[in-house]
Amino acid sequence: RLLLAQETPTRGEIRIDERVVNELFDLYKRTDFEDMETSLLSLEPKIPEYRKLMAGLAHYRELAKLQQVKLPKGAARLKKGSSGESVAKLAKRLSQEGYYEGPATSRYDDGLVAAVTLYQDTHQLKQTGAMDRATLRSMNRTFETRSKQVALGLQRHRESELHQGEWRFGEDTYRIRVNIPAFEATFYKE
């Protein structure tokens, strides 16, 4: 049984905000039960990142089926000019995720520097092109964990008021996405 927020729940009951109840009822009234696919697609957030995140989730779920290359602790000291088995593992690890497309190598060359820099940029790490502890920790995070992170991001987009209508906060076609940890703001028009 669902209760409004001001009521006190007992065992087995869930407290729910009145606004949520009204929104759920409105959603029920708008749902075309004869064409569920279209009805479900209409619930998808209309923000630019959502489809990319869906593709990212599918990508990481596929990667989770693979045997992920785990880098040793010593890989945190690798840099341009390094060579050996750890460099070969780094190249293989970066190629698993699609950051490195060069030949299998055991030499930390310009191609690996570019791949590590791209990885660092994508994962909001300091972009040095050299390995460090933060980059190593990030690369050793499992693909399954990454897929859970992306799924959580998708859930947050769906739960956000930003997805409620194409332009939820008026007719202006502007939107700002603020990434606090990276100290970045991205502005969107239309």
Coordinates of N, CA and C in Angstrom, one line a residue:
R1 N 0.8 -1.2 0.0 CA 0.0 0.0 0.0 C 0.9 1.2 0.0
L2 N 0.5 2.2 -0.8 CA 1.3 3.5 -0.9 C 0.6 4.5 0.0
L3 N 1.4 5.3 0.7 CA 0.9 6.3 1.6 C 1.4 7.7 1.1
L4 N 0.6 8.7 1.4 CA 1.1 10.1 1.1 C 2.2 10.4 2.1
A5 N 3.0 11.4 1.8 CA 4.2 11.7 2.6 C 3.8 12.1 4.0
Q6 N 2.6 12.7 4.3 CA 2.3 13.1 5.6 C 1.8 12.0 6.5
E7 N 1.5 10.8 5.9 CA 1.0 9.7 6.7 C 2.2 8.9 7.2
T8 N 2.0 8.2 8.3 CA 3.0 7.4 8.9 C 2.9 6.0 8.4
P9 N 3.9 5.4 7.8 CA 3.8 4.1 7.3 C 4.0 3.0 8.4
T10 N 3.3 1.9 8.2 CA 3.5 0.7 9.0 C 4.2 -0.3 8.2
R11 N 4.5 -1.5 8.7 CA 5.2 -2.5 8.0 C 4.6 -2.8 6.7
G12 N 5.4 -2.8 5.6 CA 4.9 -3.2 4.3 C 4.3 -2.1 3.5
E13 N 4.3 -0.9 4.1 CA 3.7 0.3 3.4 C 4.9 1.2 3.0
I14 N 4.7 1.9 1.9 CA 5.7 2.8 1.4 C 5.2 4.2 1.4
R15 N 6.0 5.2 2.0 CA 5.6 6.6 2.0 C 5.9 7.2 0.6
I16 N 5.0 7.9 0.0 CA 5.3 8.5 -1.3 C 4.7 10.0 -1.3
D17 N 5.4 10.8 -1.9 CA 5.1 12.2 -2.0 C 3.8 12.4 -2.9
E18 N 3.0 13.3 -2.5 CA 1.7 13.5 -3.3 C 2.0 13.9 -4.7
R19 N 3.0 14.7 -4.9 CA 3.4 15.1 -6.3 C 3.7 13.9 -7.1
V20 N 4.4 12.9 -6.6 CA 4.7 11.7 -7.3 C 3.5 10.9 -7.6
V21 N 2.6 10.8 -6.7 CA 1.3 10.2 -6.9 C 0.6 10.8 -8.1
N22 N 0.5 12.1 -8.1 CA -0.2 12.8 -9.2 C 0.5 12.6 -10.5
E23 N 1.9 12.6 -10.5 CA 2.6 12.4 -11.8 C 2.4 11.0 -12.3
L24 N 2.4 10.0 -11.4 CA 2.1 8.6 -11.8 C 0.7 8.5 -12.4
F25 N -0.2 9.1 -11.8 CA -1.6 9.0 -12.3 C -1.7 9.7 -13.7
D26 N -1.0 10.8 -13.8 CA -1.0 11.5 -15.2 C -0.3 10.6 -16.2
L27 N 0.7 10.0 -15.8 CA 1.4 9.1 -16.7 C 0.5 7.9 -17.1
Y28 N -0.2 7.4 -16.2 CA -1.1 6.3 -16.4 C -2.2 6.7 -17.5
K29 N -2.7 7.9 -17.3 CA -3.7 8.4 -18.2 C -3.2 8.6 -19.6
R30 N -1.9 9.0 -19.7 CA -1.3 9.3 -21.0 C -0.8 8.0 -21.8
T31 N -0.7 6.9 -21.1 CA -0.2 5.7 -21.6 C -1.1 5.0 -22.6
D32 N -0.6 4.8 -23.8 CA -1.4 4.0 -24.8 C -1.0 2.5 -24.6
F33 N -1.9 1.8 -24.0 CA -1.6 0.4 -23.7 C -1.7 -0.5 -24.9
E34 N -2.2 0.1 -26.0 CA -2.2 -0.7 -27.3 C -0.8 -0.6 -28.0
D35 N -0.1 0.5 -27.7 CA 1.2 0.7 -28.3 C 2.2 1.0 -27.2
M36 N 2.6 -0.1 -26.5 CA 3.4 0.1 -25.3 C 4.8 0.5 -25.7
E37 N 5.4 0.1 -26.8 CA 6.7 0.5 -27.2 C 6.8 2.0 -27.4
T38 N 5.9 2.6 -28.0 CA 5.9 4.1 -28.2 C 5.7 4.8 -26.9
S39 N 4.8 4.2 -26.0 CA 4.6 4.8 -24.7 C 5.8 4.8 -23.9
L40 N 6.5 3.6 -23.9 CA 7.8 3.5 -23.1 C 8.9 4.4 -23.7
L41 N 9.0 4.5 -25.0 CA 10.0 5.4 -25.6 C 9.7 6.9 -25.3
S42 N 8.4 7.2 -25.1 CA 8.1 8.6 -24.7 C 8.6 9.0 -23.3
L43 N 8.9 8.0 -22.5 CA 9.4 8.3 -21.2 C 10.9 8.5 -21.1
E44 N 11.6 8.2 -22.2 CA 13.0 8.4 -22.3 C 13.4 9.8 -22.2
P45 N 14.3 10.2 -21.4 CA 14.8 11.6 -21.3 C 15.3 12.1 -22.6
K46 N 15.0 13.4 -22.9 CA 15.3 14.0 -24.2 C 16.6 14.8 -24.1
I47 N 17.5 14.4 -23.2 CA 18.7 15.1 -23.1 C 19.8 14.5 -24.0
P48 N 20.7 15.2 -24.5 CA 21.7 14.7 -25.5 C 22.5 13.5 -25.0
E49 N 22.9 13.5 -23.7 CA 23.7 12.5 -23.2 C 23.1 11.1 -23.0
Y50 N 21.7 11.1 -23.0 CA 21.0 9.8 -22.6 C 21.3 8.7 -23.6
R51 N 21.2 9.0 -24.9 CA 21.4 7.9 -25.9 C 22.9 7.4 -25.8
K52 N 23.8 8.4 -25.6 CA 25.2 8.0 -25.5 C 25.5 7.1 -24.3
L53 N 24.8 7.5 -23.2 CA 25.0 6.6 -22.0 C 24.4 5.2 -22.2
M54 N 23.3 5.2 -23.0 CA 22.7 3.8 -23.3 C 23.7 3.0 -24.1
A55 N 24.3 3.6 -25.1 CA 25.3 2.9 -25.9 C 26.5 2.5 -25.0
G56 N 26.9 3.4 -24.1 CA 28.0 3.1 -23.2 C 27.7 2.0 -22.3
L57 N 26.5 1.9 -21.8 CA 26.0 0.8 -20.9 C 26.1 -0.5 -21.7
A58 N 25.6 -0.5 -22.9 CA 25.7 -1.8 -23.8 C 27.2 -2.2 -24.0
H59 N 28.0 -1.2 -24.2 CA 29.4 -1.4 -24.5 C 30.1 -2.1 -23.2
Y60 N 29.9 -1.5 -22.1 CA 30.5 -2.0 -20.9 C 29.9 -3.4 -20.5
R61 N 28.6 -3.6 -20.8 CA 28.1 -4.9 -20.5 C 28.7 -6.0 -21.4
E62 N 29.0 -5.6 -22.6 CA 29.7 -6.6 -23.5 C 31.2 -6.8 -23.0
L63 N 31.8 -5.7 -22.6 CA 33.2 -5.8 -22.1 C 33.2 -6.7 -20.8
A64 N 32.2 -6.6 -20.0 CA 32.1 -7.4 -18.7 C 32.2 -8.9 -19.0
K65 N 31.9 -9.3 -20.2 CA 31.9 -10.7 -20.6 C 33.3 -11.2 -20.9
L66 N 34.2 -10.2 -21.0 CA 35.6 -10.6 -21.4 C 36.5 -10.8 -20.1
Q67 N 37.6 -11.4 -20.3 CA 38.6 -11.5 -19.2 C 39.4 -10.2 -19.3
Q68 N 39.1 -9.3 -18.3 CA 39.7 -8.0 -18.2 C 41.2 -8.1 -17.9
V69 N 42.0 -7.3 -18.6 CA 43.5 -7.3 -18.3 C 43.6 -6.5 -17.0
K70 N 44.2 -7.1 -16.0 CA 44.5 -6.3 -14.7 C 46.0 -5.9 -14.7
L71 N 46.2 -4.7 -14.5 CA 47.5 -4.1 -14.5 C 48.2 -4.3 -13.1
P72 N 49.5 -4.6 -13.1 CA 50.2 -4.7 -11.8 C 50.4 -3.3 -11.2
K73 N 50.7 -3.3 -9.8 CA 51.0 -2.1 -9.1 C 52.1 -1.2 -9.8
G74 N 53.1 -1.9 -10.3 CA 54.2 -1.2 -10.9 C 53.9 -0.5 -12.1
A75 N 52.7 -0.7 -12.7 CA 52.3 0.0 -13.9 C 52.0 1.5 -13.6
A76 N 51.9 1.8 -12.4 CA 51.6 3.2 -12.0 C 52.8 4.1 -12.3
R77 N 54.0 3.5 -12.6 CA 55.2 4.3 -12.8 C 55.6 4.3 -14.3
L78 N 54.7 3.7 -15.1 CA 55.1 3.7 -16.6 C 54.9 5.0 -17.2
K79 N 55.8 5.3 -18.2 CA 55.8 6.6 -18.9 C 56.5 6.3 -20.3
K80 N 56.4 7.4 -21.1 CA 57.0 7.3 -22.4 C 58.5 6.8 -22.3
G81 N 58.8 5.8 -23.1 CA 60.1 5.2 -23.1 C 60.2 3.9 -22.3
S82 N 59.2 3.7 -21.4 CA 59.2 2.4 -20.6 C 59.0 1.3 -21.6
S83 N 59.5 0.1 -21.1 CA 59.2 -1.1 -21.9 C 59.1 -2.3 -21.0
G84 N 58.6 -3.4 -21.6 CA 58.4 -4.6 -20.8 C 57.0 -5.2 -20.8
E85 N 56.8 -6.2 -20.0 CA 55.5 -6.9 -19.9 C 54.4 -6.0 -19.4
S86 N 54.7 -5.1 -18.5 CA 53.6 -4.2 -18.0 C 53.1 -3.2 -19.0
V87 N 54.0 -2.8 -19.9 CA 53.6 -1.9 -21.0 C 52.7 -2.7 -22.0
A88 N 53.1 -4.0 -22.3 CA 52.3 -4.8 -23.1 C 50.9 -5.0 -22.6
K89 N 50.8 -5.2 -21.2 CA 49.5 -5.4 -20.6 C 48.7 -4.1 -20.7
L90 N 49.4 -2.9 -20.5 CA 48.7 -1.6 -20.6 C 48.1 -1.4 -22.0
A91 N 48.9 -1.8 -23.0 CA 48.4 -1.7 -24.4 C 47.2 -2.5 -24.6
K92 N 47.3 -3.8 -24.1 CA 46.2 -4.7 -24.3 C 44.9 -4.2 -23.5
R93 N 45.1 -3.7 -22.3 CA 44.0 -3.1 -21.5 C 43.4 -2.0 -22.2
L94 N 44.2 -1.0 -22.7 CA 43.6 0.1 -23.4 C 42.9 -0.3 -24.7
S95 N 43.4 -1.3 -25.4 CA 42.7 -1.8 -26.6 C 41.4 -2.5 -26.3
Q96 N 41.3 -3.1 -25.1 CA 40.0 -3.8 -24.7 C 38.9 -2.7 -24.7
E97 N 39.2 -1.6 -24.2 CA 38.2 -0.6 -24.1 C 38.1 0.4 -25.3
G98 N 39.0 0.2 -26.2 CA 38.9 0.9 -27.5 C 39.7 2.2 -27.5
Y99 N 40.6 2.4 -26.5 CA 41.4 3.6 -26.5 C 42.7 3.5 -27.3
Y100 N 43.1 2.3 -27.5 CA 44.4 2.0 -28.3 C 44.1 1.1 -29.4
E101 N 44.5 1.5 -30.6 CA 44.2 0.7 -31.8 C 45.5 0.3 -32.5
G102 N 46.6 0.6 -31.9 CA 47.9 0.3 -32.6 C 48.3 -1.1 -32.4
P103 N 49.5 -1.5 -32.9 CA 49.9 -2.9 -32.8 C 50.3 -3.2 -31.4
A104 N 50.2 -4.5 -31.1 CA 50.6 -5.0 -29.8 C 52.1 -4.6 -29.6
T105 N 52.4 -4.0 -28.5 CA 53.7 -3.4 -28.2 C 54.1 -3.6 -26.8
S106 N 55.4 -3.6 -26.6 CA 55.9 -3.7 -25.2 C 56.8 -2.4 -24.9
R107 N 56.6 -1.4 -25.8 CA 57.3 -0.1 -25.7 C 56.3 1.0 -25.6
Y108 N 56.5 1.8 -24.5 CA 55.6 3.0 -24.3 C 55.9 4.1 -25.2
D109 N 55.2 4.1 -26.4 CA 55.6 5.0 -27.4 C 54.5 6.1 -27.5
D110 N 54.6 6.9 -28.6 CA 53.6 8.0 -28.7 C 52.2 7.6 -28.8
G111 N 52.0 6.4 -29.5 CA 50.6 5.8 -29.5 C 50.0 5.5 -28.2
L112 N 50.8 5.0 -27.3 CA 50.4 4.7 -25.9 C 50.2 6.0 -25.1
V113 N 51.0 7.0 -25.3 CA 50.9 8.2 -24.7 C 49.5 8.8 -25.0
A114 N 49.2 8.8 -26.3 CA 47.9 9.4 -26.8 C 46.8 8.6 -26.3
A115 N 46.9 7.3 -26.2 CA 45.8 6.4 -25.7 C 45.6 6.7 -24.2
V116 N 46.7 6.8 -23.4 CA 46.5 7.0 -22.0 C 45.9 8.4 -21.7
T117 N 46.4 9.4 -22.5 CA 45.9 10.8 -22.4 C 44.4 10.8 -22.7
L118 N 43.9 10.1 -23.7 CA 42.5 10.0 -24.0 C 41.7 9.3 -22.9
Y119 N 42.3 8.2 -22.4 CA 41.7 7.6 -21.3 C 41.5 8.5 -20.1
Q120 N 42.6 9.2 -19.8 CA 42.6 10.1 -18.6 C 41.5 11.2 -18.8
D121 N 41.5 11.8 -20.0 CA 40.5 12.8 -20.4 C 39.0 12.3 -20.2
T122 N 38.8 11.1 -20.7 CA 37.5 10.5 -20.7 C 37.0 10.2 -19.2
H123 N 38.0 9.8 -18.4 CA 37.7 9.5 -17.0 C 38.0 10.6 -16.0
Q124 N 38.1 11.8 -16.6 CA 38.3 13.0 -15.8 C 39.5 12.9 -14.8
L125 N 40.6 12.4 -15.3 CA 41.8 12.3 -14.6 C 42.8 13.4 -15.1
K126 N 43.8 13.7 -14.4 CA 44.8 14.6 -14.8 C 45.5 14.0 -16.1
Q127 N 45.5 14.8 -17.2 CA 46.0 14.4 -18.5 C 47.5 14.6 -18.6
T128 N 48.2 13.5 -18.4 CA 49.7 13.6 -18.5 C 50.2 12.7 -19.6
G129 N 49.4 11.7 -19.9 CA 49.9 10.7 -20.9 C 50.8 9.6 -20.3
A130 N 51.1 9.8 -19.0 CA 51.9 8.8 -18.2 C 51.0 8.2 -17.2
M131 N 51.3 7.0 -16.8 CA 50.5 6.3 -15.8 C 50.8 6.9 -14.4
D132 N 49.9 6.9 -13.6 CA 50.0 7.2 -12.2 C 49.0 6.4 -11.4
R133 N 49.0 6.6 -10.0 CA 48.2 5.7 -9.2 C 46.7 5.9 -9.5
A134 N 46.2 7.1 -9.8 CA 44.8 7.3 -10.0 C 44.4 6.7 -11.3
T135 N 45.3 6.8 -12.4 CA 44.9 6.2 -13.6 C 44.9 4.6 -13.5
L136 N 45.9 4.1 -12.8 CA 46.0 2.7 -12.6 C 44.7 2.2 -11.8
R137 N 44.3 2.9 -10.8 CA 43.1 2.5 -10.0 C 41.9 2.5 -10.9
S138 N 41.8 3.5 -11.8 CA 40.7 3.6 -12.7 C 40.7 2.5 -13.7
M139 N 41.8 2.2 -14.3 CA 41.9 1.1 -15.3 C 41.7 -0.3 -14.7
N140 N 42.0 -0.4 -13.4 CA 41.7 -1.7 -12.8 C 40.3 -1.9 -12.2
R141 N 39.5 -0.8 -12.3 CA 38.1 -1.0 -11.9 C 37.5 -1.9 -12.9
T142 N 36.7 -2.8 -12.5 CA 36.1 -3.8 -13.4 C 35.1 -3.2 -14.4
F143 N 35.0 -3.9 -15.5 CA 34.0 -3.5 -16.5 C 32.6 -3.6 -15.9
E144 N 32.4 -4.6 -15.0 CA 31.1 -4.7 -14.4 C 30.8 -3.5 -13.5
T145 N 31.8 -3.1 -12.8 CA 31.6 -1.9 -11.9 C 31.3 -0.7 -12.8
R146 N 32.0 -0.5 -13.9 CA 31.7 0.6 -14.9 C 30.3 0.5 -15.4
S147 N 29.8 -0.7 -15.7 CA 28.5 -0.8 -16.2 C 27.5 -0.4 -15.2
K148 N 27.7 -0.7 -13.9 CA 26.8 -0.3 -12.8 C 26.8 1.2 -12.6
Q149 N 28.0 1.8 -12.8 CA 28.1 3.3 -12.7 C 27.3 4.0 -13.8
V150 N 27.4 3.4 -15.0 CA 26.6 4.0 -16.2 C 25.1 3.8 -15.9
A151 N 24.8 2.6 -15.5 CA 23.3 2.3 -15.2 C 22.8 3.3 -14.1
L152 N 23.6 3.6 -13.1 CA 23.2 4.5 -12.1 C 23.0 5.9 -12.7
G153 N 23.9 6.3 -13.6 CA 23.8 7.6 -14.3 C 22.5 7.7 -15.1
L154 N 22.2 6.6 -15.8 CA 20.9 6.6 -16.6 C 19.7 6.7 -15.6
Q155 N 19.8 6.0 -14.5 CA 18.7 6.0 -13.5 C 18.5 7.5 -13.0
R156 N 19.6 8.1 -12.8 CA 19.5 9.5 -12.3 C 18.9 10.4 -13.3
H157 N 19.3 10.2 -14.6 CA 18.7 11.0 -15.6 C 17.2 10.8 -15.7
R158 N 16.8 9.6 -15.6 CA 15.3 9.3 -15.6 C 14.6 9.9 -14.5
E159 N 15.2 9.9 -13.3 CA 14.5 10.4 -12.1 C 14.6 11.9 -12.0
S160 N 15.5 12.5 -12.8 CA 15.6 14.0 -12.7 C 14.4 14.7 -13.3
E161 N 14.1 15.8 -12.8 CA 13.0 16.6 -13.4 C 13.4 17.2 -14.7
L162 N 14.7 17.1 -15.1 CA 15.2 17.7 -16.4 C 14.5 16.9 -17.6
H163 N 14.2 15.7 -17.4 CA 13.6 14.9 -18.5 C 12.1 15.0 -18.7
Q164 N 11.5 15.8 -17.8 CA 10.0 15.8 -17.9 C 9.6 16.8 -18.9
G165 N 9.5 16.4 -20.1 CA 9.2 17.3 -21.2 C 10.5 17.7 -21.9
E166 N 10.4 18.1 -23.2 CA 11.6 18.4 -23.9 C 12.3 19.6 -23.2
W167 N 11.5 20.6 -22.9 CA 12.1 21.8 -22.3 C 11.3 22.1 -21.0
R168 N 11.6 21.3 -20.0 CA 10.8 21.3 -18.7 C 10.6 22.6 -18.1
F169 N 11.6 23.5 -18.2 CA 11.6 24.8 -17.5 C 11.3 25.9 -18.4
G170 N 10.4 25.8 -19.3 CA 10.0 26.9 -20.2 C 10.3 26.6 -21.6
E171 N 10.2 27.7 -22.4 CA 10.3 27.5 -23.8 C 11.8 27.7 -24.3
D172 N 12.6 28.2 -23.4 CA 14.0 28.5 -23.8 C 14.7 27.1 -24.2
T173 N 15.4 27.1 -25.3 CA 16.1 25.9 -25.7 C 17.5 25.8 -25.3
Y174 N 17.8 26.5 -24.2 CA 19.1 26.4 -23.6 C 19.2 25.5 -22.4
R175 N 20.3 24.9 -22.3 CA 20.5 24.0 -21.1 C 22.0 24.0 -20.8
I176 N 22.3 24.0 -19.5 CA 23.7 24.0 -19.0 C 23.9 22.7 -18.2
R177 N 25.0 22.0 -18.5 CA 25.4 20.9 -17.7 C 26.7 21.2 -17.0
V178 N 26.6 21.2 -15.7 CA 27.8 21.6 -14.8 C 28.4 20.3 -14.3
N179 N 29.7 20.1 -14.5 CA 30.4 19.0 -14.0 C 31.3 19.5 -12.9
I180 N 30.8 19.4 -11.6 CA 31.5 20.1 -10.5 C 33.0 19.5 -10.3
P181 N 33.1 18.1 -10.3 CA 34.5 17.6 -10.1 C 35.5 18.1 -11.1
A182 N 35.1 18.3 -12.4 CA 36.0 18.7 -13.4 C 36.1 20.2 -13.6
F183 N 35.3 20.9 -12.9 CA 35.2 22.4 -13.0 C 34.9 22.8 -14.4
E184 N 33.9 22.1 -15.0 CA 33.5 22.4 -16.4 C 32.0 22.7 -16.5
A185 N 31.7 23.5 -17.4 CA 30.2 23.8 -17.7 C 30.1 23.6 -19.2
T186 N 29.1 22.9 -19.7 CA 28.8 22.8 -21.1 C 27.4 23.4 -21.3
F187 N 27.4 24.3 -22.4 CA 26.2 25.0 -22.7 C 25.6 24.4 -24.0
Y188 N 24.3 24.1 -24.0 CA 23.6 23.6 -25.1 C 22.5 24.5 -25.6
K189 N 22.4 24.7 -26.9 CA 21.3 25.4 -27.4 C 20.6 24.5 -28.4
E190 N 19.3 24.3 -28.3 CA 18.5 23.4 -29.1 C 19.1 22.0 -29.1

